[in-house]
Every structure is written in C-alpha cells, then in structure tokens.
C-alpha cells in the first residue's frame, strides 16, 4: 500500500546502496531525497512523490488486561524491536 502510493505519484522505493538494510523513497532517476519513511509532516520534496502527512491509524480496545500502550514515531523502531 505504501509502495503503491509512492510509485503511483512518480516516486521510487529502493535501497540507496546494495548492502543497505532499509529501502528509501527517491525521486525517479535521482539520489534524492532518500527518505526512510513514506509518511512525513512538512516534507515538501517528499509530498511531490507520494510521501503523505496522513497518519496510519489503528483503533484498539484497551481494557483491564492491557499491560501497556506505545505511542511512537518512526525513529523508535531503530531502538526497540516490534517483537
């Protein structure tokens, strides 16, 4: 879904270098901007190639058995495993 939106807007999702671990968003046939996310607030370059400020929202029920809830930005997953 994220890749499809970027590609439909003329952007490209790929690794910058062959040994990179993550894919990034680029303008077609360019090495910029190289964003490591497809959702961003205020990125004017990215907005022209499918990067959106619209949030990805999930609704969950929190009840007495819920132990914790994380509200995080993209950078947190560099330091905390999603597992």
PDB file of C-alpha atoms in Angstrom:
ATOM      1  CA  UNK A   1       0.000   0.000   0.000  1.00  0.00           C
ATOM      2  CA  UNK A   2       2.773   2.480   0.915  1.00  0.00           C
ATOM      3  CA  UNK A   3       4.940   1.491  -2.048  1.00  0.00           C
ATOM      4  CA  UNK A   4       1.970   1.616  -4.417  1.00  0.00           C
ATOM      5  CA  UNK A   5       1.115   5.162  -3.338  1.00  0.00           C
ATOM      6  CA  UNK A   6       4.716   6.355  -3.800  1.00  0.00           C
ATOM      7  CA  UNK A   7       5.112   4.673  -7.189  1.00  0.00           C
ATOM      8  CA  UNK A   8       1.739   5.990  -8.418  1.00  0.00           C
ATOM      9  CA  UNK A   9       2.953   9.523  -7.614  1.00  0.00           C
ATOM     10  CA  UNK A  10       6.170   9.027  -9.588  1.00  0.00           C
ATOM     11  CA  UNK A  11       8.463   8.133  -6.700  1.00  0.00           C
ATOM     12  CA  UNK A  12      10.685   5.082  -6.372  1.00  0.00           C
ATOM     13  CA  UNK A  13      11.198   2.833  -3.330  1.00  0.00           C
ATOM     14  CA  UNK A  14      14.616   1.187  -3.281  1.00  0.00           C
ATOM     15  CA  UNK A  15      17.824   0.767  -1.343  1.00  0.00           C
ATOM     16  CA  UNK A  16      20.397   3.528  -1.753  1.00  0.00           C
ATOM     17  CA  UNK A  17      23.268   1.012  -1.771  1.00  0.00           C
ATOM     18  CA  UNK A  18      23.096  -2.775  -2.320  1.00  0.00           C
ATOM     19  CA  UNK A  19      24.115  -3.564   1.275  1.00  0.00           C
ATOM     20  CA  UNK A  20      21.581  -1.176   2.878  1.00  0.00           C
ATOM     21  CA  UNK A  21      19.110  -2.761   5.271  1.00  0.00           C
ATOM     22  CA  UNK A  22      16.222  -0.397   4.555  1.00  0.00           C
ATOM     23  CA  UNK A  23      14.518   0.890   1.458  1.00  0.00           C
ATOM     24  CA  UNK A  24      14.027   4.617   0.931  1.00  0.00           C
ATOM     25  CA  UNK A  25      11.835   6.932  -1.142  1.00  0.00           C
ATOM     26  CA  UNK A  26      13.547   8.699  -4.045  1.00  0.00           C
ATOM     27  CA  UNK A  27      12.594  10.854  -6.991  1.00  0.00           C
ATOM     28  CA  UNK A  28      12.726   8.748 -10.157  1.00  0.00           C
ATOM     29  CA  UNK A  29      16.262   8.620 -11.633  1.00  0.00           C
ATOM     30  CA  UNK A  30      17.709  10.664  -8.739  1.00  0.00           C
ATOM     31  CA  UNK A  31      19.536  10.022  -5.470  1.00  0.00           C
ATOM     32  CA  UNK A  32      17.288  12.431  -3.540  1.00  0.00           C
ATOM     33  CA  UNK A  33      15.545  12.790  -1.192  1.00  0.00           C
ATOM     34  CA  UNK A  34      16.261   9.256   0.145  1.00  0.00           C
ATOM     35  CA  UNK A  35      13.597   9.337   2.852  1.00  0.00           C
ATOM     36  CA  UNK A  36      13.453   6.317   5.137  1.00  0.00           C
ATOM     37  CA  UNK A  37       9.697   6.752   5.582  1.00  0.00           C
ATOM     38  CA  UNK A  38       6.651   7.172   3.381  1.00  0.00           C
ATOM     39  CA  UNK A  39       4.742   9.387   5.829  1.00  0.00           C
ATOM     40  CA  UNK A  40       6.140  12.722   6.924  1.00  0.00           C
ATOM     41  CA  UNK A  41       4.796  16.086   8.077  1.00  0.00           C
ATOM     42  CA  UNK A  42       6.114  19.093   6.176  1.00  0.00           C
ATOM     43  CA  UNK A  43       8.452  17.391   3.709  1.00  0.00           C
ATOM     44  CA  UNK A  44       7.752  19.357   0.539  1.00  0.00           C
ATOM     45  CA  UNK A  45      10.040  17.289  -1.703  1.00  0.00           C
ATOM     46  CA  UNK A  46       8.536  14.035  -0.495  1.00  0.00           C
ATOM     47  CA  UNK A  47       4.979  15.317  -0.916  1.00  0.00           C
ATOM     48  CA  UNK A  48       5.523  15.511  -4.670  1.00  0.00           C
ATOM     49  CA  UNK A  49       6.480  11.830  -4.888  1.00  0.00           C
ATOM     50  CA  UNK A  50       3.813  10.189  -2.741  1.00  0.00           C
ATOM     51  CA  UNK A  51       5.038  10.843   0.801  1.00  0.00           C
ATOM     52  CA  UNK A  52       1.963  11.848   2.777  1.00  0.00           C
ATOM     53  CA  UNK A  53       1.275  13.555   6.095  1.00  0.00           C
ATOM     54  CA  UNK A  54      -1.896  11.470   6.557  1.00  0.00           C
ATOM     55  CA  UNK A  55      -1.423   9.223   9.584  1.00  0.00           C
ATOM     56  CA  UNK A  56      -1.791   5.443   9.587  1.00  0.00           C
ATOM     57  CA  UNK A  57      -4.374   4.982  12.333  1.00  0.00           C
ATOM     58  CA  UNK A  58      -5.270   1.808  14.200  1.00  0.00           C
ATOM     59  CA  UNK A  59      -8.045   1.529  16.748  1.00  0.00           C
ATOM     60  CA  UNK A  60      -7.663  -0.966  19.575  1.00  0.00           C
ATOM     61  CA  UNK A  61      -9.670  -1.653  22.687  1.00  0.00           C
ATOM     62  CA  UNK A  62      -7.762  -1.072  25.922  1.00  0.00           C
ATOM     63  CA  UNK A  63      -9.166  -2.953  28.873  1.00  0.00           C
ATOM     64  CA  UNK A  64      -8.137  -4.032  32.381  1.00  0.00           C
ATOM     65  CA  UNK A  65      -5.953  -6.816  30.942  1.00  0.00           C
ATOM     66  CA  UNK A  66      -3.935  -4.411  28.769  1.00  0.00           C
ATOM     67  CA  UNK A  67      -0.424  -4.082  30.180  1.00  0.00           C
ATOM     68  CA  UNK A  68       0.865  -1.148  28.166  1.00  0.00           C
ATOM     69  CA  UNK A  69       0.322   1.014  25.106  1.00  0.00           C
ATOM     70  CA  UNK A  70       3.111   2.509  22.985  1.00  0.00           C
ATOM     71  CA  UNK A  71       2.571   5.711  21.005  1.00  0.00           C
ATOM     72  CA  UNK A  72       5.704   6.103  18.902  1.00  0.00           C
ATOM     73  CA  UNK A  73       7.215   7.952  15.990  1.00  0.00           C
ATOM     74  CA  UNK A  74       9.124   6.159  13.241  1.00  0.00           C
ATOM     75  CA  UNK A  75      12.520   6.581  14.934  1.00  0.00           C
ATOM     76  CA  UNK A  76      11.655   4.464  17.963  1.00  0.00           C
ATOM     77  CA  UNK A  77      11.838   1.233  15.955  1.00  0.00           C
ATOM     78  CA  UNK A  78      15.560   1.790  15.430  1.00  0.00           C
ATOM     79  CA  UNK A  79      15.989   1.147  19.152  1.00  0.00           C
ATOM     80  CA  UNK A  80      13.065  -1.101  20.155  1.00  0.00           C
ATOM     81  CA  UNK A  81      12.092  -4.364  18.467  1.00  0.00           C
ATOM     82  CA  UNK A  82       8.469  -4.645  17.341  1.00  0.00           C
ATOM     83  CA  UNK A  83       8.552  -8.258  18.523  1.00  0.00           C
TER      84      UNK A  83
END
